[in-house]
Coordinates of C-alpha atoms in Angstrom, one line a residue:
M1 CA 109.7 -20.2 96.3
L2 CA 107.2 -22.8 96.6
S3 CA 109.3 -25.3 97.5
A4 CA 111.2 -23.2 99.6
V5 CA 107.9 -21.8 102.1
A6 CA 106.8 -25.5 101.8
I7 CA 109.8 -27.0 104.5
V8 CA 109.3 -23.4 106.3
L9 CA 106.0 -24.3 107.2
C10 CA 107.2 -27.7 107.8
L11 CA 110.0 -26.8 109.9
K12 CA 108.4 -24.3 111.7
I13 CA 105.4 -27.1 112.9
Y14 CA 108.9 -28.1 114.6
L15 CA 109.8 -25.3 115.8
I16 CA 106.4 -25.0 117.6
L17 CA 106.6 -28.6 119.6
F18 CA 109.9 -28.6 120.7
V19 CA 112.2 -24.9 120.0
M20 CA 109.8 -21.8 119.9
D21 CA 107.3 -20.0 122.3
F22 CA 103.9 -21.5 121.5
A23 CA 102.4 -18.2 120.9
L24 CA 105.6 -17.1 118.7
G25 CA 105.3 -20.2 116.9
L26 CA 102.1 -20.5 116.2
Y27 CA 101.5 -17.5 114.7
S28 CA 104.5 -17.7 112.5
F29 CA 103.0 -21.0 111.5
F30 CA 100.1 -19.1 110.3
S31 CA 102.0 -16.1 108.8
S32 CA 103.6 -19.0 106.5
F33 CA 100.3 -20.8 106.1
V34 CA 99.4 -17.7 104.4
L35 CA 101.9 -17.4 102.8
F36 CA 102.3 -20.2 100.9
N37 CA 98.9 -20.7 99.6
V38 CA 98.6 -17.3 98.6
L39 CA 101.6 -18.3 96.3
F40 CA 100.4 -21.9 95.4
F41 CA 97.1 -20.3 94.2
A42 CA 98.5 -16.6 92.6
Y43 CA 101.2 -18.9 90.7
T44 CA 99.6 -22.2 89.7
K45 CA 95.9 -21.6 89.7
Y46 CA 95.2 -17.8 88.5
K47 CA 94.6 -17.0 85.0
D48 CA 94.4 -13.5 83.8
P49 CA 90.6 -12.8 82.4
Y50 CA 92.5 -10.3 79.7
V51 CA 94.9 -13.1 78.1
K52 CA 92.1 -15.7 78.7
V53 CA 89.6 -13.7 76.3
M54 CA 92.4 -13.1 74.2
E55 CA 93.6 -17.0 73.7
D56 CA 89.4 -18.5 73.7
K57 CA 89.0 -15.9 70.9
D58 CA 92.7 -16.8 68.7
N59 CA 90.7 -20.7 69.5
E60 CA 87.8 -19.7 68.4
K61 CA 89.6 -17.9 65.2
E62 CA 91.9 -21.4 64.8
K63 CA 88.9 -23.1 64.8
G64 CA 86.9 -21.0 62.6
E65 CA 84.1 -20.8 64.7
K66 CA 82.5 -16.9 65.1
T67 CA 84.1 -14.8 68.0
T68 CA 82.0 -14.1 70.9
G69 CA 81.1 -11.2 72.3
R70 CA 79.8 -7.6 70.4
S71 CA 81.0 -6.2 67.5
S72 CA 82.8 -2.3 67.6
S73 CA 80.1 -1.0 66.7
S74 CA 77.9 -1.7 69.4
A75 CA 81.2 -1.9 72.1
P76 CA 79.8 -0.8 75.4
L77 CA 79.8 2.5 76.8
I78 CA 82.3 3.2 79.2
S79 CA 82.1 5.9 81.7
I80 CA 85.4 7.4 83.2
V81 CA 85.1 9.0 86.3
V82 CA 87.7 10.7 88.3
P83 CA 86.8 12.5 91.5
V84 CA 89.5 15.6 92.1
K85 CA 90.7 17.9 94.6
N86 CA 93.7 19.5 95.1
E87 CA 95.7 17.8 92.8
E88 CA 97.2 20.4 90.2
D89 CA 100.7 18.6 90.0
N90 CA 99.2 15.5 88.1
I91 CA 95.8 16.3 87.2
R92 CA 96.6 17.2 84.2
N93 CA 98.6 13.9 83.5
C94 CA 95.9 11.9 84.8
V95 CA 92.5 14.1 82.4
E96 CA 94.7 13.3 79.1
S97 CA 95.8 9.3 80.2
C98 CA 91.5 9.0 80.0
L99 CA 90.7 11.0 76.9
N100 CA 93.9 9.2 75.6
Q101 CA 92.3 5.8 75.5
T102 CA 92.7 3.7 72.9
Y103 CA 88.5 2.4 73.5
E104 CA 86.5 5.0 71.1
N105 CA 82.8 4.3 73.1
K106 CA 84.0 5.9 76.7
E107 CA 82.9 9.0 77.9
V108 CA 85.0 10.9 81.3
I109 CA 83.4 12.4 84.0
I110 CA 85.9 14.6 86.1
V111 CA 84.0 16.0 89.6
N112 CA 86.2 18.9 91.2
D113 CA 85.5 18.3 94.4
G114 CA 85.9 22.3 95.8
S115 CA 89.5 22.4 94.7
T116 CA 91.0 25.2 96.3
D117 CA 94.5 25.6 93.7
K118 CA 95.0 26.2 90.4
T119 CA 93.0 22.5 90.0
A120 CA 89.2 23.9 88.4
A121 CA 91.7 26.0 86.5
I122 CA 93.8 23.0 84.6
L123 CA 90.6 21.6 84.1
D124 CA 89.3 24.6 82.0
E125 CA 92.3 24.6 80.5
I126 CA 92.0 20.8 78.8
R127 CA 88.2 21.8 78.2
K128 CA 89.3 24.6 75.9
E129 CA 92.1 22.3 74.1
V130 CA 90.0 19.6 73.8
G131 CA 87.0 21.8 72.0
V132 CA 83.4 21.4 71.9
G133 CA 83.6 20.0 68.5
G134 CA 82.5 15.9 68.2
S135 CA 83.3 14.7 71.6
G136 CA 84.1 17.9 73.3
V137 CA 82.5 19.1 76.2
V138 CA 81.0 22.6 77.4
V139 CA 82.0 23.8 81.2
G140 CA 80.7 26.8 82.4
T141 CA 82.8 28.6 85.1
A142 CA 81.7 29.4 89.0
P143 CA 80.5 32.7 88.9
A144 CA 77.9 32.1 85.5
L145 CA 76.9 29.3 87.0
A146 CA 76.5 29.7 90.7
S147 CA 73.8 32.5 89.0
N148 CA 72.1 29.8 87.0
R149 CA 70.9 27.7 90.2
T150 CA 67.7 26.8 91.4
S151 CA 66.3 25.5 94.2
S152 CA 64.5 22.5 92.5
T153 CA 67.7 20.7 91.4
P154 CA 71.1 20.1 92.2
F155 CA 72.3 21.0 89.0
S156 CA 72.5 24.2 87.1
T157 CA 72.6 25.0 82.6
S158 CA 74.6 27.6 80.9
S159 CA 75.1 28.3 77.3
F160 CA 79.3 29.0 76.4
T161 CA 80.5 30.3 73.3
S162 CA 83.9 29.2 71.9
A163 CA 86.0 31.1 69.4
S164 CA 85.5 28.3 66.7
S165 CA 81.8 27.8 67.4
N166 CA 78.6 28.9 69.1
I167 CA 76.9 26.3 71.2
T168 CA 74.4 26.2 73.5
N169 CA 71.6 23.2 75.0
N170 CA 69.4 23.8 72.1
N171 CA 72.1 23.5 68.9
I172 CA 74.5 21.0 70.2
I173 CA 74.6 18.1 67.9
N174 CA 77.4 15.6 69.0
K175 CA 76.5 14.2 72.6
P176 CA 79.6 15.3 74.5
K177 CA 81.7 13.0 75.7
F178 CA 83.9 14.9 78.2
H179 CA 82.5 16.5 81.6
I180 CA 83.8 18.4 84.0
L181 CA 81.9 18.8 87.3
H182 CA 82.4 21.7 89.2
L183 CA 81.6 21.5 92.8
S184 CA 81.2 24.7 95.0
R185 CA 82.5 23.1 97.9
S186 CA 84.1 20.2 99.2
V187 CA 82.0 17.0 99.9
G188 CA 84.2 13.9 99.8
K189 CA 85.0 11.4 97.3
K190 CA 82.4 9.5 98.1
Q191 CA 79.7 12.4 96.8
A192 CA 81.9 13.4 94.2
V193 CA 81.6 9.8 92.3
E194 CA 77.9 10.0 93.1
A195 CA 77.5 13.1 91.5
A196 CA 79.5 11.4 88.3
S197 CA 77.0 8.4 88.3
Q198 CA 74.2 11.0 88.0
I199 CA 75.2 11.8 84.7
A200 CA 77.1 8.9 83.1
K201 CA 75.4 6.8 80.8
G202 CA 77.9 4.1 80.7
E203 CA 76.9 0.4 81.4
I204 CA 80.3 0.1 82.8
Y205 CA 82.5 2.3 85.1
A206 CA 86.0 3.1 85.5
F207 CA 86.7 4.9 88.8
M208 CA 90.4 6.5 89.0
D209 CA 92.2 8.8 91.6
S210 CA 93.1 11.7 90.7
D211 CA 96.7 11.0 91.6
C212 CA 96.9 8.3 89.4
D213 CA 97.0 7.8 85.4
M214 CA 96.6 4.5 83.2
A215 CA 98.0 3.1 80.4
I216 CA 96.5 4.2 77.1
D217 CA 94.9 0.6 76.6
A218 CA 93.6 -0.3 79.3
V219 CA 90.1 0.8 79.0
E220 CA 90.0 -1.4 76.0
K221 CA 91.4 -4.4 77.8
A222 CA 88.7 -4.1 80.6
A223 CA 85.6 -3.8 77.9
Q224 CA 87.1 -7.2 76.5
V225 CA 86.9 -9.0 79.5
F226 CA 83.9 -7.5 80.3
I227 CA 82.1 -8.2 77.2
S228 CA 83.8 -11.8 77.7
D229 CA 82.3 -12.5 81.2
K230 CA 78.6 -11.8 81.4
Q231 CA 78.8 -12.6 85.3
L232 CA 82.2 -9.8 86.5
G233 CA 80.2 -7.4 88.4
A234 CA 84.3 -5.7 89.0
L235 CA 87.6 -5.9 87.8
T236 CA 90.4 -3.9 89.4
S237 CA 93.9 -3.3 88.0
H238 CA 98.0 -4.0 88.5
G239 CA 99.3 -0.8 90.3
R240 CA 103.0 0.3 89.9
V241 CA 104.2 3.6 91.4
R242 CA 105.3 6.4 88.7
G243 CA 108.6 7.6 88.4
A244 CA 109.6 5.0 91.5
H245 CA 112.9 4.3 89.5
T246 CA 113.6 7.6 90.1
G247 CA 111.7 8.4 93.1
N248 CA 113.7 8.2 96.9
V249 CA 113.6 5.1 98.6
L250 CA 110.5 5.6 100.1
Q251 CA 108.5 5.4 96.3
K252 CA 110.8 3.1 95.4
M253 CA 109.7 0.6 98.9
Q254 CA 106.1 1.5 97.9
D255 CA 106.4 0.1 94.3
V256 CA 107.9 -3.6 94.9
Y257 CA 105.0 -3.6 97.7
I258 CA 102.1 -2.6 95.5
D259 CA 103.2 -4.8 93.0
G260 CA 103.7 -7.5 94.8
S261 CA 100.3 -6.9 96.6
C262 CA 98.7 -7.0 93.4
R263 CA 100.2 -10.1 91.5
A264 CA 100.4 -12.3 94.6
I265 CA 97.7 -11.3 96.5
K266 CA 94.8 -10.0 94.4
A267 CA 95.4 -12.9 92.1
M268 CA 95.2 -15.4 93.8
E269 CA 91.7 -14.1 95.2
T270 CA 90.7 -14.0 91.3
T271 CA 91.2 -17.7 91.1
F272 CA 87.8 -17.4 93.4
S273 CA 86.8 -14.4 91.7
S274 CA 86.6 -12.5 94.5
V275 CA 88.8 -10.1 95.4
T276 CA 88.3 -8.4 98.7
C277 CA 89.3 -4.7 97.8
C278 CA 89.2 -3.0 94.3
S279 CA 92.0 -0.4 94.1
G280 CA 90.5 3.1 94.0
S281 CA 93.9 3.6 91.4
L282 CA 91.8 2.2 89.0
S283 CA 88.6 -0.2 88.9
F284 CA 86.6 -1.2 86.9
Y285 CA 82.4 -1.7 87.6
R286 CA 79.5 -2.8 85.9
R287 CA 76.6 -0.3 86.0
A288 CA 74.1 -2.9 87.1
A289 CA 76.1 -4.2 89.5
I290 CA 76.4 -1.1 91.8
Q291 CA 74.0 1.5 90.2
H292 CA 71.2 0.9 93.4
F293 CA 73.9 1.1 96.1
I294 CA 75.9 4.3 95.3
H295 CA 73.9 6.8 97.3
D296 CA 73.8 4.6 100.5
W297 CA 78.0 3.7 99.7
A298 CA 78.2 7.7 99.4
H299 CA 76.0 8.4 102.2
D300 CA 77.8 5.6 104.2
R301 CA 77.2 5.7 108.3
F302 CA 79.8 4.3 110.8
L303 CA 79.4 4.6 114.3
G304 CA 76.5 7.3 114.1
M305 CA 78.1 9.5 111.8
D306 CA 78.6 9.9 108.2
F307 CA 81.5 7.9 107.3
K308 CA 84.0 9.2 104.6
F309 CA 86.7 7.1 104.2
C310 CA 86.3 3.1 102.6
T311 CA 85.4 3.7 99.1
D312 CA 87.4 0.9 98.0
R313 CA 86.6 -2.1 100.4
R314 CA 82.7 -1.2 101.0
M315 CA 81.8 -1.0 97.0
T316 CA 83.3 -4.4 96.5
A317 CA 82.0 -5.6 99.2
Y318 CA 78.7 -4.8 97.8
V319 CA 79.4 -6.8 94.5
L320 CA 80.7 -9.3 96.6
G321 CA 77.7 -10.2 98.3
T322 CA 75.0 -9.5 95.4
K323 CA 73.7 -11.1 92.3
P324 CA 72.6 -10.0 89.3
T325 CA 69.3 -8.0 89.2
L326 CA 66.4 -9.8 88.4
V327 CA 64.4 -8.4 86.1
R328 CA 62.0 -5.5 86.4
D329 CA 58.4 -5.2 84.9
K330 CA 57.4 -2.0 83.1
D331 CA 55.7 -0.8 86.1
E332 CA 58.7 -1.2 88.2
D333 CA 60.6 0.6 85.6
Q334 CA 58.1 3.4 85.8
K335 CA 57.7 3.7 89.4
G336 CA 61.8 3.7 89.0
V337 CA 61.7 7.0 86.9
E338 CA 59.2 8.7 89.2
G339 CA 61.2 7.9 92.3
E340 CA 64.5 9.4 90.7
K341 CA 62.1 12.7 89.6
V342 CA 61.1 12.6 93.3
R343 CA 64.6 12.7 94.4
A344 CA 65.3 14.9 92.0
N345 CA 62.8 17.8 93.4
N346 CA 63.9 17.0 97.2
N347 CA 67.3 17.8 98.2
T348 CA 66.4 17.5 101.4
T349 CA 65.8 14.0 101.9
T350 CA 67.6 10.5 99.4
A351 CA 68.9 13.1 96.6
F352 CA 72.8 14.2 95.8
A353 CA 72.0 17.1 98.0
S354 CA 75.7 19.0 97.6
P355 CA 75.8 21.9 95.4
I356 CA 77.0 21.3 91.7
L357 CA 77.9 24.0 89.3
Q358 CA 77.6 21.9 86.4
T359 CA 79.0 21.3 83.2
G360 CA 77.3 23.8 80.6
N361 CA 75.6 22.7 78.1
D362 CA 74.3 19.2 79.0
D363 CA 70.8 18.1 79.2
L364 CA 70.3 16.2 82.5
N365 CA 67.4 14.0 81.5
T366 CA 69.7 12.8 78.9
L367 CA 72.9 12.4 80.4
K368 CA 70.7 10.6 83.5
S369 CA 70.2 8.0 80.6
T370 CA 72.4 4.7 80.8
S371 CA 73.3 2.5 77.3
D372 CA 73.1 -0.6 80.0
P373 CA 71.6 -3.8 78.6
D374 CA 72.2 -5.8 81.6
I375 CA 69.7 -3.8 84.0
D376 CA 67.3 -5.0 81.2
D377 CA 68.2 -8.8 80.5
T378 CA 69.9 -10.2 83.4
K379 CA 67.6 -13.8 84.4
A380 CA 66.8 -14.8 87.7
P381 CA 70.4 -14.7 89.5
Q382 CA 72.1 -17.8 90.0
H383 CA 75.4 -17.3 91.5
Y384 CA 77.0 -14.1 92.7
W385 CA 78.8 -11.4 90.5
N386 CA 82.6 -12.1 89.4
V387 CA 84.9 -10.0 90.7
K388 CA 88.4 -10.2 89.9
Y389 CA 92.0 -8.6 88.9
S390 CA 94.6 -8.0 85.9
Q391 CA 98.0 -8.0 85.7
N392 CA 97.6 -6.9 82.1
I393 CA 95.3 -3.5 83.1
R394 CA 98.0 -1.5 84.1
V395 CA 97.9 2.1 86.0
N396 CA 100.6 4.3 87.5
V397 CA 100.0 5.1 91.1
G398 CA 100.6 8.5 92.8
V399 CA 101.8 7.6 96.4
P400 CA 103.3 9.7 100.0
T401 CA 106.7 10.9 99.1
T402 CA 107.6 11.8 103.2
L403 CA 107.0 8.9 106.1
M404 CA 104.4 11.7 107.9
A405 CA 102.2 11.3 104.7
L406 CA 102.6 7.7 104.4
L407 CA 101.6 7.1 107.7
K408 CA 98.1 9.4 107.3
Q409 CA 97.8 7.2 104.2
Q410 CA 97.9 4.0 106.4
I411 CA 95.7 5.1 108.9
R412 CA 92.9 6.3 106.4
W413 CA 93.5 2.5 105.2
K414 CA 93.4 1.1 108.5
K415 CA 89.9 2.9 109.5
S416 CA 88.6 1.4 105.9
F417 CA 90.0 -1.9 106.9
I418 CA 87.5 -1.5 110.3
R419 CA 84.8 0.0 108.8
S420 CA 84.9 -3.2 106.1
L421 CA 85.0 -5.7 109.0
S422 CA 80.9 -5.5 108.7
S423 CA 80.6 -5.6 105.0
T424 CA 83.2 -8.1 104.1
G425 CA 83.2 -9.7 106.7
G426 CA 80.1 -10.3 107.2
M427 CA 79.4 -11.2 103.9
Y428 CA 82.9 -13.2 103.1
W429 CA 81.2 -16.5 103.8
R430 CA 79.7 -16.8 101.3
R431 CA 82.0 -16.8 98.7
P432 CA 84.5 -20.2 98.3
F433 CA 85.4 -21.2 101.2
Y434 CA 88.8 -21.8 100.9
P435 CA 89.7 -17.7 100.1
A436 CA 86.9 -17.1 102.8
L437 CA 89.0 -19.5 105.3
L438 CA 92.1 -17.4 104.4
Y439 CA 90.5 -13.9 104.6
Y440 CA 89.1 -14.8 108.1
I441 CA 92.7 -16.0 109.2
Q442 CA 94.2 -13.3 107.9
T443 CA 92.1 -10.3 109.4
A444 CA 92.4 -11.8 112.9
M445 CA 96.3 -11.9 112.6
K446 CA 96.0 -8.4 111.7
F447 CA 94.2 -7.5 115.2
L448 CA 97.1 -10.2 117.0
R449 CA 99.8 -8.7 115.5
P450 CA 99.8 -5.8 118.3
Y451 CA 100.1 -8.6 121.0
I452 CA 102.7 -10.7 118.8
L453 CA 105.4 -8.0 118.4
F454 CA 105.1 -6.8 122.6
H455 CA 105.5 -10.4 123.5
A456 CA 108.2 -11.3 120.5
L457 CA 110.2 -7.8 121.6
F458 CA 109.7 -7.1 125.3
V459 CA 108.1 -10.0 126.8
L460 CA 110.3 -12.9 125.7
P461 CA 113.8 -10.8 126.0
F462 CA 112.7 -10.0 129.7
E463 CA 112.2 -14.0 130.4
G464 CA 115.4 -15.1 129.0
D465 CA 113.6 -16.6 125.9
I466 CA 115.9 -14.7 123.1
R467 CA 115.9 -17.4 120.9
S468 CA 112.4 -17.5 119.8
T469 CA 112.2 -14.0 119.2
I470 CA 115.6 -14.1 117.0
L471 CA 113.5 -17.3 115.3
W472 CA 110.6 -15.1 115.0
L473 CA 112.6 -12.3 113.4
L474 CA 114.3 -14.6 110.8
G475 CA 110.7 -15.7 109.8
V476 CA 109.6 -12.0 109.1
L477 CA 112.9 -11.8 107.2
F478 CA 112.6 -15.0 105.5
T479 CA 108.2 -13.1 103.9
G480 CA 110.6 -10.0 102.9
M481 CA 113.0 -12.1 100.8
I482 CA 109.9 -14.3 99.1
Y483 CA 108.2 -11.2 97.8
S484 CA 111.7 -10.3 96.7
V485 CA 112.3 -13.1 94.6
D486 CA 108.6 -13.0 93.3
F487 CA 109.4 -9.4 92.1
R488 CA 112.8 -9.9 90.8
L489 CA 111.6 -13.8 88.8
R490 CA 108.8 -11.1 87.2
N491 CA 111.0 -8.3 86.6
P492 CA 114.4 -9.2 85.5
G493 CA 116.6 -6.4 85.6
D494 CA 115.0 -4.0 88.0
R495 CA 116.9 -3.8 91.0
L496 CA 114.2 -2.3 93.1
W497 CA 113.3 -5.8 94.6
I498 CA 116.4 -5.0 97.1
Y499 CA 113.8 -2.7 99.2
R500 CA 110.9 -5.3 100.1
P501 CA 112.7 -6.9 103.1
V502 CA 113.4 -3.2 104.6
F503 CA 109.4 -2.5 103.9
T504 CA 108.9 -5.7 105.6
F505 CA 110.2 -4.4 108.7
I506 CA 108.2 -1.5 108.7
T507 CA 104.9 -3.1 107.8
T508 CA 105.6 -5.2 110.8
F509 CA 107.1 -3.2 113.1
L510 CA 105.8 0.5 112.0
Y511 CA 102.3 -0.4 110.7
T512 CA 100.9 -3.0 113.0
W513 CA 100.6 0.1 115.6
L514 CA 98.7 2.0 113.0
L515 CA 95.3 -0.3 113.4
P516 CA 94.9 0.5 117.4
Y517 CA 95.3 4.2 116.7
A518 CA 93.0 4.1 113.9
A519 CA 90.3 2.4 116.1
A520 CA 90.9 5.1 119.1
T521 CA 90.9 8.0 116.7
I522 CA 88.0 6.3 113.8
R523 CA 86.0 9.3 114.5
N524 CA 88.4 11.8 113.7
K525 CA 87.4 12.5 110.2
G526 CA 90.6 13.9 108.8
W527 CA 92.1 13.4 105.2
R528 CA 95.1 14.6 105.7

């Protein structure tokens, strides 16, 4: 596969010099150049972080050495956060995948972002099924909690009576591990996550979209990687489309595309610990790496307006551009606590100002405490945070099932890409040179692609140069076929590989025009 791309790369040099239109040939050359480098690093240099952890442990056992990392009794608390709005068809599947994780030291926080369908009712049903004993949670309903809200705090408290037990804030014994926040109005995904961050106390966050569900051991594997790598700031997972084999053609094409994007592009970037986008489907963040940024991220402004898109890229860019926090002395910590109190009592300034219908018997001050040791014991930073991808951490992704829904999703993502240019693009040069070079080449090519497409399909044929257009189209087909072979080799017997070349043409001839359209309509805040 690499040999084929290398041969084509050399052939394109000849075509540029003697056969093809220069602009079209040069663009085609760089397409193959990026493809070769992505595949080269993904298949010769990439080492799955989780596999590496397991191999290191096996080697230590063979040598009779003490295994590094924490004991199971001191495993890090992981806060699984899922913002949801109008996801009645999948929210049960999503939440159950969180609750059923093999990893024990976890808390699950679901934020109902003002849903108008049956999502809230389904969440309440799950809460009743889980119960309040042990790791259960207490969740109030909107009418009961509304009367308990006060103007001095965005949260309110209430008691809950169970058929099997009476539990209030005063007599609860076990700290709840399952929280549901009902927001009285929709504030968007980012501010919903911010609401969860105010009560989450894990030292690692797991952010997952509500149309997804994770493998039962996903959190367990992620925890092992974070324990092993203290410099790890973020870790993203490998996505596959849920129900792709029984779904429609669009779902099948998206499945092959998502699989290849993860295994090739994110794997290449992982060899330099510099993944440019941790997917919203399922990604993990060290609390110390993002906690102080969450408010700014949730209230991001761009072009003089609140910008609700760019959730994943913006958060990833922040981690990529920062280093582990310096040790703070006690005076600084006290100032931080006092600052939190001021923000909590002033919801007109920097506090999370969205009205929340709250989680029942949870003590807010206790919930706001963190178990994260990295905030206190981090030494002076030497390097930037590592940002990696693991193929072994799996998540099933819900995708658009109609062309119109897919296009709307892509427009949102294109707007996010434009916003990320000043964040990722403004700092990625600080990361290792080679992935930065590839990133800036690909970014430039995305903006040039509309011109190249118009030049190839209209200008050159009008001038009589059909040959250059045909050769370029063959190059597009070749790229799609290479990714098809990649998928086929990694998934023996899976016939979905045949959809990859088709989707390559869709991304080339349709997605290309969405970038200028997204730029022209970037002030439109419509989500769907």
